[in-house]
Tab-separated table of C-alpha atoms and ligand atoms in Angstrom:
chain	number	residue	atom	x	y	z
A	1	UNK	CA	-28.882	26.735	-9.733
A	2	UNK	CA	-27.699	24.753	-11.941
A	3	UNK	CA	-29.653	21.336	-13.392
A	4	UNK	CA	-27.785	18.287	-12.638
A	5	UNK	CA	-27.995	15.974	-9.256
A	6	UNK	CA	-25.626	13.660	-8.315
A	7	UNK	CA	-26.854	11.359	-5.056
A	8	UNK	CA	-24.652	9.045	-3.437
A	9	UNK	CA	-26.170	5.815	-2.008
A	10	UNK	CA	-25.835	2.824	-0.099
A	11	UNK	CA	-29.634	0.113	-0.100
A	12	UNK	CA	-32.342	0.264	1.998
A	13	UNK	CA	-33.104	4.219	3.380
A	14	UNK	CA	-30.583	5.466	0.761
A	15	UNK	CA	-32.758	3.585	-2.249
A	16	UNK	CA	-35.789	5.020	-1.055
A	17	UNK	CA	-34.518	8.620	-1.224
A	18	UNK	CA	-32.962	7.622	-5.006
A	19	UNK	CA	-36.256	6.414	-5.946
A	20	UNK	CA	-37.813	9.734	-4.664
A	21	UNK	CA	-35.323	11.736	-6.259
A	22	UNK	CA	-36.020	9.769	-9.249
A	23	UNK	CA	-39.650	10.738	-8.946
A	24	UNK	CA	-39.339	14.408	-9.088
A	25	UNK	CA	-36.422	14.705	-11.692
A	26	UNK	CA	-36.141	13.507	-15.246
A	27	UNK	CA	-33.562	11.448	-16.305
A	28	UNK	CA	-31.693	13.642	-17.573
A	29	UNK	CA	-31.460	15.817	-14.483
A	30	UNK	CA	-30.634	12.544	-11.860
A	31	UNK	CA	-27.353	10.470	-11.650
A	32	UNK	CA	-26.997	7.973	-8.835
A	33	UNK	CA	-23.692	6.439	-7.735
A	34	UNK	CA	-24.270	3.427	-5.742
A	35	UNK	CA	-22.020	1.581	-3.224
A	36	UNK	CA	-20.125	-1.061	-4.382
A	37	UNK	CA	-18.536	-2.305	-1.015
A	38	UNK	CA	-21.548	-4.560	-0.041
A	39	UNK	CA	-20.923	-6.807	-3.082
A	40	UNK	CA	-19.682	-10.488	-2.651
A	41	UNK	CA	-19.135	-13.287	-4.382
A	42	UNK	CA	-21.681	-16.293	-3.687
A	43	UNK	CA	-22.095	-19.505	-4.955
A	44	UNK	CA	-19.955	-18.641	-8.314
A	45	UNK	CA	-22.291	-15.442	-8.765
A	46	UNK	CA	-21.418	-11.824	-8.116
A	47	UNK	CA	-24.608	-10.192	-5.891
A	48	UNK	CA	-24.570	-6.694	-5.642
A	49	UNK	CA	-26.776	-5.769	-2.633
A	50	UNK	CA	-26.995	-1.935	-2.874
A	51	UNK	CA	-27.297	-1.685	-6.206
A	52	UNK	CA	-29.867	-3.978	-6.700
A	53	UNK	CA	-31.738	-2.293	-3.708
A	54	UNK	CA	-31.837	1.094	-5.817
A	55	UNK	CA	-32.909	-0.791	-9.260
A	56	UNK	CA	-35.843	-2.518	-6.948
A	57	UNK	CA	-37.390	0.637	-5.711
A	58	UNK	CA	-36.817	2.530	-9.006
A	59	UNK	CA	-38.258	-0.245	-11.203
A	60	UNK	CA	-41.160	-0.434	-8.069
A	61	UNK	CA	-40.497	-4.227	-7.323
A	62	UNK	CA	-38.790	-3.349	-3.837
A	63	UNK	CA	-40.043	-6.000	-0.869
A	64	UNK	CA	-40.880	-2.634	1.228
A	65	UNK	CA	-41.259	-4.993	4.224
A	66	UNK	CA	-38.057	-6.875	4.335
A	67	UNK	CA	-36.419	-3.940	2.669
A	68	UNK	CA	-34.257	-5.570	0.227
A	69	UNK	CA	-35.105	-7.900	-2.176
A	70	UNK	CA	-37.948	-7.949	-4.610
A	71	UNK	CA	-41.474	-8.110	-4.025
A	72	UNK	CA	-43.561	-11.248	-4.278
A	73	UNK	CA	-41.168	-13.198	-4.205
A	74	UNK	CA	-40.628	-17.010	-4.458
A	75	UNK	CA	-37.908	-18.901	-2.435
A	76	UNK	CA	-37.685	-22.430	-4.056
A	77	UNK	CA	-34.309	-22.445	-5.410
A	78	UNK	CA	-33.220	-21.876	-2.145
A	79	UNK	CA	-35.046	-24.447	-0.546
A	80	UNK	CA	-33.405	-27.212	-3.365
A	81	UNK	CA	-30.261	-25.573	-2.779
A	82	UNK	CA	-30.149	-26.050	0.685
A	83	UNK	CA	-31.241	-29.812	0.002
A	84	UNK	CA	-28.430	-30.148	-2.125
A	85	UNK	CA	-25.975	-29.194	0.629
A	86	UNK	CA	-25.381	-25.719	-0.315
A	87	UNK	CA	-24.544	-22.575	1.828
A	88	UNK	CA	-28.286	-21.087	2.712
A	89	UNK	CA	-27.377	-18.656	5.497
A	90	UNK	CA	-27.811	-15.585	2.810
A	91	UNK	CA	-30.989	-15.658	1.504
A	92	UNK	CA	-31.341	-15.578	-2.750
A	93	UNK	CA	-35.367	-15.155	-3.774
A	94	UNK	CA	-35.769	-16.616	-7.040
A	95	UNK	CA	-36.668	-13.453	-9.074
A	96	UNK	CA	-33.481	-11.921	-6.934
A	97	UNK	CA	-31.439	-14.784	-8.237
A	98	UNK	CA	-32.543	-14.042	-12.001
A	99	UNK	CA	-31.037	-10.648	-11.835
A	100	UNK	CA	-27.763	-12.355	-9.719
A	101	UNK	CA	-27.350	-14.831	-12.713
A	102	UNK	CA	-27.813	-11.812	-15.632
A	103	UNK	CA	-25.343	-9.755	-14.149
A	104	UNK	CA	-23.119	-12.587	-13.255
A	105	UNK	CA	-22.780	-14.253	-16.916
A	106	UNK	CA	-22.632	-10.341	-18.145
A	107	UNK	CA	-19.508	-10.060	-16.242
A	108	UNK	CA	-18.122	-13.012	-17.223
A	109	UNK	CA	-18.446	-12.260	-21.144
A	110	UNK	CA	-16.340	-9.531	-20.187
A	111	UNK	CA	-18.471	-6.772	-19.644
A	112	UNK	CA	-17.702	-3.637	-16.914
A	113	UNK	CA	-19.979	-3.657	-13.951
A	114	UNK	CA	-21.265	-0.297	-15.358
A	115	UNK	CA	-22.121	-1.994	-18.575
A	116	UNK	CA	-24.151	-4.292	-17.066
A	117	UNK	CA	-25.738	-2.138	-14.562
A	118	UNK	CA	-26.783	0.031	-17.670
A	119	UNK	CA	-28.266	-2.604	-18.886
A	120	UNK	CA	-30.037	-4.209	-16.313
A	121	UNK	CA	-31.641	-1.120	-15.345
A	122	UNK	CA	-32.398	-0.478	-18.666
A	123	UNK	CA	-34.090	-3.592	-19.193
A	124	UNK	CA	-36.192	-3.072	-16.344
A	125	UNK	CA	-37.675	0.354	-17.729
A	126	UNK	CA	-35.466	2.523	-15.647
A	127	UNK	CA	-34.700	5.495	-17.507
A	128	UNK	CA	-32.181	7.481	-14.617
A	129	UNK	CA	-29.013	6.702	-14.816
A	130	UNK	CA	-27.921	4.112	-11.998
A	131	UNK	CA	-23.901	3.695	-11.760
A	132	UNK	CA	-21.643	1.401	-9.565
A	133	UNK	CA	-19.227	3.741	-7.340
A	134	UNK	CA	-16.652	1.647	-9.243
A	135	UNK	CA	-15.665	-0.528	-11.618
A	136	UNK	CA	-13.127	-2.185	-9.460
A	137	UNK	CA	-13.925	-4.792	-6.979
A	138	UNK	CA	-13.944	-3.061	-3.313
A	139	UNK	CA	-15.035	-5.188	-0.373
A	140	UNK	CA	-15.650	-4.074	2.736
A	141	UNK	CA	-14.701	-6.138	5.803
A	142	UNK	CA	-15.502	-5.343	9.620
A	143	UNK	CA	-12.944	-6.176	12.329
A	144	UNK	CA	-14.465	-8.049	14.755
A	145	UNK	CA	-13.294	-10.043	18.203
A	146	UNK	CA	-12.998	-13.305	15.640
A	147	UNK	CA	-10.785	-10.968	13.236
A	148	UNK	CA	-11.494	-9.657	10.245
A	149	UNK	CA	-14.854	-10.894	8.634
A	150	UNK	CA	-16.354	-10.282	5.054
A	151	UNK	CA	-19.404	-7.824	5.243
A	152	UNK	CA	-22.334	-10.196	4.257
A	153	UNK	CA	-21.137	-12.755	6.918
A	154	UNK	CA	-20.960	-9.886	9.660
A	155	UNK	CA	-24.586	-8.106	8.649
A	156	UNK	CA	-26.142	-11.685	7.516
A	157	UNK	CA	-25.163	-14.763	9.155
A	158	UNK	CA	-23.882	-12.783	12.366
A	159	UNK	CA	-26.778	-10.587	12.339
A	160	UNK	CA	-24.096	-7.465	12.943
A	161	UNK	CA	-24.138	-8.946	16.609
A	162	UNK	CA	-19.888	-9.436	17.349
A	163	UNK	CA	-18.720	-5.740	18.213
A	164	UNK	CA	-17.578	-3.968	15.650
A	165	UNK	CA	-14.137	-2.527	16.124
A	166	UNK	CA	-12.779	-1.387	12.584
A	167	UNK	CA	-14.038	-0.812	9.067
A	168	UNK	CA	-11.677	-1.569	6.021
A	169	UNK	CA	-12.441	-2.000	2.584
A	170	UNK	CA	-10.406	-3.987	0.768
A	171	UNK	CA	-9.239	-2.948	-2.952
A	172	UNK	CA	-9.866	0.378	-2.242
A	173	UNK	CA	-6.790	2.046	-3.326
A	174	UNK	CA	-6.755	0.084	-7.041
A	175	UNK	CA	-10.191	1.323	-7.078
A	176	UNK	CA	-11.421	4.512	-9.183
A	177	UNK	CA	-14.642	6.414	-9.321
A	178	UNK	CA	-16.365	4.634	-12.338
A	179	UNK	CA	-16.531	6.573	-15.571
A	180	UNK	CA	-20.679	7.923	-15.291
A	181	UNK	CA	-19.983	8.923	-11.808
A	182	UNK	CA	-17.103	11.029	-12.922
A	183	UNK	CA	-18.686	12.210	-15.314
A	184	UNK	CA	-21.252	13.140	-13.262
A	185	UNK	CA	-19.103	15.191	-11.363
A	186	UNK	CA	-17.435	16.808	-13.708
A	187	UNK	CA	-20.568	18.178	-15.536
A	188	UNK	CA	-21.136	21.783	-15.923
A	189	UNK	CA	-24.912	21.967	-14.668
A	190	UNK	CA	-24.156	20.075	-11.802
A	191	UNK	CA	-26.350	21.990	-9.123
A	192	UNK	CA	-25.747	19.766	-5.795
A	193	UNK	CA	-24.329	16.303	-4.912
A	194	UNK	CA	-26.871	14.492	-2.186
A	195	UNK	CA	-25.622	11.620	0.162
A	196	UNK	CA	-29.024	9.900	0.711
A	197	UNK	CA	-29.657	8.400	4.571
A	198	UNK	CA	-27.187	5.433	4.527
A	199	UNK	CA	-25.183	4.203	6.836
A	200	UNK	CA	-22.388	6.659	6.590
A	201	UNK	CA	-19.657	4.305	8.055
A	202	UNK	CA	-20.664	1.016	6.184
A	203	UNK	CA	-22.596	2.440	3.087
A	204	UNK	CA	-21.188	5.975	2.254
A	205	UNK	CA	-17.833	5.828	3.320
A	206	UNK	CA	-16.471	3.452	0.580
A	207	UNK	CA	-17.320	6.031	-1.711
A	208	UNK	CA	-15.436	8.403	-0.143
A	209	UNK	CA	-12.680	6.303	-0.125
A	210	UNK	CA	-12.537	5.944	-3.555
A	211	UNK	CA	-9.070	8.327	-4.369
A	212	UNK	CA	-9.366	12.035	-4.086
A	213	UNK	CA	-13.318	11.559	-3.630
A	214	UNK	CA	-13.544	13.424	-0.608
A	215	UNK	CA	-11.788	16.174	-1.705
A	216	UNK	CA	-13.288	16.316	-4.728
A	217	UNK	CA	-16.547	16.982	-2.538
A	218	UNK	CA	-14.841	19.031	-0.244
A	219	UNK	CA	-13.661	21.294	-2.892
A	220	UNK	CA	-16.552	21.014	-4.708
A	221	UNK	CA	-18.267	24.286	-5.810
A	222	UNK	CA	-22.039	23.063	-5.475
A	223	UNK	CA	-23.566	22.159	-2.441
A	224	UNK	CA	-23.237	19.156	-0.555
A	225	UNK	CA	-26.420	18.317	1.430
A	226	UNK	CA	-26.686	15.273	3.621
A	227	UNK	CA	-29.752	13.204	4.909
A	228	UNK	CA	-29.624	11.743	8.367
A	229	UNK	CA	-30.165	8.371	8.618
A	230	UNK	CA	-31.431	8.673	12.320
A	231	UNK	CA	-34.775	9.220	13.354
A	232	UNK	CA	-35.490	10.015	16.813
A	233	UNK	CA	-31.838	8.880	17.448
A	234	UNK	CA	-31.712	5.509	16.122
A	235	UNK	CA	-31.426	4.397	12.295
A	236	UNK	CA	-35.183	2.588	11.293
A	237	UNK	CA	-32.723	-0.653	10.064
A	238	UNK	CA	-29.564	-1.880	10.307
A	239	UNK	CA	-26.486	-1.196	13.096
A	240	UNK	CA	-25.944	2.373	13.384
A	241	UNK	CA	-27.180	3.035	16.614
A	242	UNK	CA	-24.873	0.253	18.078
A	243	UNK	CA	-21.722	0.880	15.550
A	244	UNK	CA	-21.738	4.494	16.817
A	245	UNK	CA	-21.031	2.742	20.424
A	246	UNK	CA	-18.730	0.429	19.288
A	247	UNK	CA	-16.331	2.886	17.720
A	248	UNK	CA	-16.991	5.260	20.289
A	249	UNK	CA	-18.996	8.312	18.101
A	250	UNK	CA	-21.377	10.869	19.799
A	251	UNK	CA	-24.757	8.958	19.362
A	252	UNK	CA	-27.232	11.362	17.360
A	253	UNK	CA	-26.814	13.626	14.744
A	254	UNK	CA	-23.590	15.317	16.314
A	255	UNK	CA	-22.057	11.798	15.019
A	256	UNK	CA	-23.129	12.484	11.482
A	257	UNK	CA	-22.095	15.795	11.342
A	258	UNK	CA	-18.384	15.126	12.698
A	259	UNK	CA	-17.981	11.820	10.248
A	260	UNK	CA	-19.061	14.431	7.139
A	261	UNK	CA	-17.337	17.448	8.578
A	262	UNK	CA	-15.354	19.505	5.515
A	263	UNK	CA	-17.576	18.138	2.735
A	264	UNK	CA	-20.893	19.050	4.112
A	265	UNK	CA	-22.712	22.298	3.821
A	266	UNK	CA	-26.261	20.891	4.453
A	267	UNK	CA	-27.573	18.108	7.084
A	268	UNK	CA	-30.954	17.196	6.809
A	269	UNK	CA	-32.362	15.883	10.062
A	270	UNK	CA	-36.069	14.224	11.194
A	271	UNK	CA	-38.524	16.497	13.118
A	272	UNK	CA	-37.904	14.070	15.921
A	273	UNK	CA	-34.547	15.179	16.633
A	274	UNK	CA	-35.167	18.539	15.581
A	275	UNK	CA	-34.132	19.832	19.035
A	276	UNK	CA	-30.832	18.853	18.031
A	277	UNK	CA	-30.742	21.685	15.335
A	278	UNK	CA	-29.606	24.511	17.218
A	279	UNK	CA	-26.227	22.629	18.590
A	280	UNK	CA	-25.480	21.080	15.159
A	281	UNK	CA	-25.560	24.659	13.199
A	282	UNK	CA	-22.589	26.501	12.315
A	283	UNK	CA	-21.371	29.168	10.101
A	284	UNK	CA	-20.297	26.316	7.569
A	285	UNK	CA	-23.429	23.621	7.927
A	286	UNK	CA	-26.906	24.352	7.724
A	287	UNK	CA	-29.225	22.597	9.152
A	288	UNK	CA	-33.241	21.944	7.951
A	289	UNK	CA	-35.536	19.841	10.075
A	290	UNK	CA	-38.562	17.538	8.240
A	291	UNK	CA	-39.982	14.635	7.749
A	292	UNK	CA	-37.510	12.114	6.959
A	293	UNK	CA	-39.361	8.824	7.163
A	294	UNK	CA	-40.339	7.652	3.854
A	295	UNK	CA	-43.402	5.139	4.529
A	296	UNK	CA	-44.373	4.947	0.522
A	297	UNK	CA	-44.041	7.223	-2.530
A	298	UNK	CA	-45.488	10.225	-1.633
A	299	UNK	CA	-42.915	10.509	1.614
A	300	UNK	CA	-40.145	9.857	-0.860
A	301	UNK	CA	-41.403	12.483	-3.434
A	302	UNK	CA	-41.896	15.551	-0.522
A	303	UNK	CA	-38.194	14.542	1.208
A	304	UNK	CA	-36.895	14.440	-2.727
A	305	UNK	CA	-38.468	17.780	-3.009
A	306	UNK	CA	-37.388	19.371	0.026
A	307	UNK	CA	-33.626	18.024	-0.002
A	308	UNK	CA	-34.072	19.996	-3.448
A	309	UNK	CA	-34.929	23.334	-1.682
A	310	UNK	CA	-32.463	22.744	0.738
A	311	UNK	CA	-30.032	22.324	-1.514
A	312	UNK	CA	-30.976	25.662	-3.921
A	313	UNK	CA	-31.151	27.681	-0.536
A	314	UNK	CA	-27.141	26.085	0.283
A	315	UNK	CA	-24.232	28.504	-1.194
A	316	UNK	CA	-21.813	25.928	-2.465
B	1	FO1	N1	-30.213	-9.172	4.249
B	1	FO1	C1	-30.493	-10.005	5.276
B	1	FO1	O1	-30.599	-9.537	6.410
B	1	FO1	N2	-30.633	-11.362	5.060
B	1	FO1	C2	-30.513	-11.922	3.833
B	1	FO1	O2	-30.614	-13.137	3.684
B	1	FO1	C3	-30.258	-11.031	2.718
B	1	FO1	C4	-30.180	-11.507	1.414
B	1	FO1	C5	-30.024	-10.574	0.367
B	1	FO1	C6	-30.013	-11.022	-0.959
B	1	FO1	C7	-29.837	-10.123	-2.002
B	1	FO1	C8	-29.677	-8.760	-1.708
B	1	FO1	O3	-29.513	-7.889	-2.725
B	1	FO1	C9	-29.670	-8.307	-0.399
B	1	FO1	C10	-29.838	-9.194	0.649
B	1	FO1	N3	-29.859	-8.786	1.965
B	1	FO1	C11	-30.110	-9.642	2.984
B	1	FO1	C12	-29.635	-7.390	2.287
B	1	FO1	C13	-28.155	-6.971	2.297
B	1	FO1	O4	-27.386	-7.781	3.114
B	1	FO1	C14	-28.109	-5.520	2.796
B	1	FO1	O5	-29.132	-4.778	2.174
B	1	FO1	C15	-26.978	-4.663	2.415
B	1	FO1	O6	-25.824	-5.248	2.047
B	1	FO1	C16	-26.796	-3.530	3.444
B	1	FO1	O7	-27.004	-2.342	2.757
C-alpha cells in the first residue's frame, strides 16, 4: 500500500471523519477535497459552508453541538444587522463572519479559492492540506414544488421541508477539479481515495460531477472505500432519510450502495445496520461493519483508523 489519502467531503459527518483522518496521518500523507456546491453569495461575501466546516474541526474550533459553525461563539453582528434591515434568516456568528470577510476580500484581490483556502487554513495552524473541489463557482440548487431554489434557502430558511424533486448544480460543466485535488489524484503513492459520510446526493455528488471525476474513480487503480452516512437507517443530521423518499431510493444502505455503484469497492456501514451486510456484499463491494458515530476525538481517530484497514485489506 501505497502512502497517500485522498478523502472527499461535504460539512458536518464528512468534517468529522477529515478531522479524524487528519489525526492519524501526517500532513504529508492526507489531502482533503471539499465540496464546493454549498457555497453562496451573502450579503456581498462569499461563505463557504463545507469548507469552513472541515477547517473548524481540524483547527478544533467546531460548535460540536450545532455542528457547523465555530465554537463559543458571539452573535452580535447579526443582531445589528438584523436592526439595520438586513436579511437574518442564515445565521453569520461573529468569529464565522471574520473568516467570511478574509476569504471574501482574498477573492476579491484576485486570489483562487485554493489560494485562499491555503491560506486560511494555514493561518489557523492546519498543517493537512484542505482544497476546494474547484476553483470554479458550482452551485447547487434543489427543485422543489415552488421551482428551482438556491441550496442555503432550501436547507436554511426552508428547513429542507418543500419535497425535494431534483438536484442540479449549476456551473458544473465550466467547472474543473482544482489543481491540489488533481494533483492529488494523480500522485504515485496514492494508496486509497475515501468519501467520508456526507450526504451523497447533496454533498458528494457535486464532486463527482466535476468532468470525468467519476470515471477517474471508477478507473482508478486504488481502492475506493465509502462511509455510510446512516446509522440505524437514518443520517444523525440533515435530509437524507426523507430525500431518499422523495426521489424514490431504497431507504438504508442498499441506497448508498446503488448511488456509488462502479466506483466503490468498499462501504463502510454502522454496527446498527450491520444486518444489512450480508445483502449489500458482492463480488465487487466489500462490506465492514463498526462503529461509525463519532461523539468526540477518539471516535474519529478509531473510524480514521479502521477506514484505513479497510482500505489496505480492499484490492483496488
Ligand atoms: N445551518 C443552519 O441550519 N442554519 C444556519 O443559520 C446556518 C448558518 C451557517 C453559517 C455558516 C456556515 O459555514 C454554515 C452554516 N450553516 C447553517 C450550515 C450549512 O447550511 C450546512 O452545513 C451545509 O451547507 C450543509 O452541509
Amino acid at each position: 500500500m501505497g502512502e497517500h489519502i485522498l478523502a472527499l467531503s461535504g460539512g458536518v459527518g464528512g468534517a468529522k471523519l477529515a478531522a479524524g483522518l487528519a489525526q492519524v496521518l501526517s500532513p504529508e500523507r492526507l489531502t482533503i477535497a471539499v465540496n464546493t456546491a454549498d457555497d453562496f453569495e451573502h450579503l456581498g461575501l462569499t461563505i463557504c459552508p463545507d469548507i469552513d466546516s472541515v477547517t473548524y474541526a481540524l483547527a478544533g474550533l467546531n460548535d460540536v453541538q450545532r455542528g457547523w459553525g465555530v465554537a463559543d461563539e458571539s452573535w452580535q453582528a447579526m443582531e445589528m444587522l438584523g436592526r439595520l434591515g438586513e436579511a437574518d434568516w442564515f445565521n453569520l456568528g461573529d468569529r464565522d463572519l471574520a473568516m467570511h470577510i478574509a476569504r471574501s476580500w482574498r477573492l476579491r484581490e484576485g486570489a483562487s479559492l485554493s489560494d485562499v483556502t491555503a491560506r486560511l487554513t494555514n493561518e489557523l495552524g492546519i498543517a493537512h492540506r484542505v482544497v476546494p473541489m474547484s476553483d470554479a463557482p458550482v452551485r447547487t440548487q434543489v427543485l422543489t414544488g415552488d421551482g428551482w431554489m438556491d441550496f442555503q434557502r432550501y436547507f436554511v430558511a426552508e428547513q429542507c421541508e418543500p419535497a425535494l424533486r431534483e438536484i442540479r448544480f449549476a456551473g458544473v460543466s465550466d467547472a474543473a477539479p482544482s489543481e491540489g485535488f488533481r494533483q492529488a489524484l494523480d500522485r504515485e503513492d496514492l494508496a486509497a481515495i475515501v468519501i467520508c459520510p456526507s450526504n451523497p446526493y447533496l454533498s458528494v455528488d457535486p464532486i463527482l460531477a466535476l468532468g470525468g471525476l467519476r470515471e477517474a474513480l471508477a478507473d482508478c487503480r486504488v481502492p475506493v472505500i465509502a462511509v455510510s452516512p446512516l446509522v440505524g437507517g437514518k443520517s444523525l443530521k440533515g435530509p437524507l432519510s426523507k430525500l431518499l423518499d422523495e426521489l424514490g431510493k431504497p431507504q438504508g444502505n442498499a441506497a448508498i450502495a446503488e448511488h456509488y455503484r462502479g466506483l466503490l469497492d468498499h462501504l463502510v456501514i454502522d454496527t446498527s445496520d450491520g444486518e444489512q451486510a450480508e445483502d449489500l456484499r458482492c463480488e465487487t463491494l466489500a462490506v465492514t461493519v463498526c462503529d461509525t458515530v463519532m461523539r468526540g476525538p477518539e471516535d474519529r481517530a478509531r473510524l480514521a483508523r479502521d477506514v484505513l484497514a479497510a482500505a489496505a485489506a480492499t484490492p483496488g
